[in-house]
Amino acid sequence: KQAKLGVLLLNLGGPEKSEDVEGFLYNLFADPDIIRLPAPLAPLQTLIALLISKRRAPKSRAAYESIGGGSPILKYSLSQGNLVAK
């Protein structure tokens, strides 16, 4: 009997459309499982995330708009998963 093999594909996601960019950035920077601040700064993580996301959103939004308005990561991940499954 042949052993089964499992493959787990992960990504951090991305905004689906340009209006989602600021919220995506906030969630990214506010998540201590993704970005862990030193203990003295940890209580400020959501405030820091808010400031960074507001500042970076315009430049990031323009970058996403230059590639169609949103992140292609979901499409690519699904395509990779389908190819791996074959």
Coordinates of C-alpha atoms in Angstrom, one line a residue:
K1 CA 0.0 0.0 0.0
Q2 CA 1.3 3.4 -1.0
A3 CA 1.6 6.0 1.8
K4 CA -0.4 9.2 1.4
L5 CA 1.4 12.5 1.2
G6 CA 0.0 15.8 2.4
V7 CA 1.1 19.2 1.3
L8 CA 0.1 22.4 3.1
L9 CA 0.3 25.6 1.2
L10 CA 0.3 28.8 3.2
N11 CA 0.3 32.5 2.4
L12 CA -0.5 35.7 4.3
G13 CA -3.1 36.7 1.9
G14 CA -3.6 40.1 0.4
P15 CA -6.2 42.7 -0.4
E16 CA -8.8 41.5 -3.0
K17 CA -9.3 45.1 -4.3
S18 CA -7.6 48.5 -3.7
E19 CA -10.2 49.6 -1.1
D20 CA -9.0 46.6 1.0
V21 CA -5.4 47.7 1.2
E22 CA -5.4 49.8 4.4
G23 CA -7.4 47.2 6.3
F24 CA -5.2 44.4 5.1
L25 CA -2.1 46.3 6.2
Y26 CA -3.6 47.0 9.6
N27 CA -4.5 43.4 10.2
L28 CA -1.0 42.4 9.1
F29 CA 0.8 44.8 11.4
A30 CA -1.6 44.3 14.3
D31 CA -1.3 40.5 14.5
P32 CA 1.3 39.5 17.1
D33 CA 1.6 36.1 15.5
I34 CA 3.0 37.8 12.4
I35 CA 4.9 40.7 13.9
R36 CA 5.9 40.4 17.6
L37 CA 7.0 43.6 19.2
P38 CA 9.2 43.6 22.3
A39 CA 7.3 43.3 25.5
P40 CA 7.4 47.0 26.4
L41 CA 5.9 48.0 23.1
A42 CA 3.4 45.1 22.8
P43 CA 0.5 47.2 24.3
L44 CA 1.0 49.7 21.6
Q45 CA 0.9 47.2 18.7
T46 CA -2.6 48.2 17.5
L47 CA -1.8 51.9 17.6
I48 CA 1.5 51.3 15.7
A49 CA -0.4 49.1 13.2
L50 CA -2.9 51.9 12.7
L51 CA -0.2 54.5 12.0
I52 CA 1.8 52.3 9.7
S53 CA -1.2 51.1 7.7
K54 CA -2.4 54.7 7.2
R55 CA 1.0 55.9 6.1
R56 CA 1.7 52.9 3.8
A57 CA -1.7 52.5 2.3
P58 CA -1.4 55.1 -0.5
K59 CA 1.8 53.7 -1.8
S60 CA 0.7 50.1 -1.4
R61 CA -2.6 50.9 -3.0
A62 CA -0.9 52.3 -6.1
A63 CA 1.3 49.2 -6.3
Y64 CA -1.7 46.9 -6.2
E65 CA -3.5 49.1 -8.8
S66 CA -0.5 48.7 -11.1
I67 CA -1.1 45.0 -11.1
G68 CA -4.9 45.0 -11.5
G69 CA -6.2 46.4 -8.3
G70 CA -5.7 43.6 -5.8
S71 CA -3.4 40.8 -4.8
P72 CA -3.1 37.8 -7.1
I73 CA -1.9 35.6 -4.2
L74 CA -5.1 33.6 -3.9
K75 CA -5.3 32.9 -7.6
Y76 CA -1.7 31.8 -7.6
S77 CA -2.0 29.7 -4.4
L78 CA -5.1 27.8 -5.8
S79 CA -3.3 27.2 -9.1
Q80 CA -0.2 25.9 -7.3
G81 CA -2.4 23.6 -5.2
N82 CA -4.2 22.2 -8.2
L83 CA -0.8 21.5 -9.9
V84 CA 0.6 19.9 -6.8
A85 CA -2.5 17.7 -6.6
K86 CA -1.9 16.3 -10.1

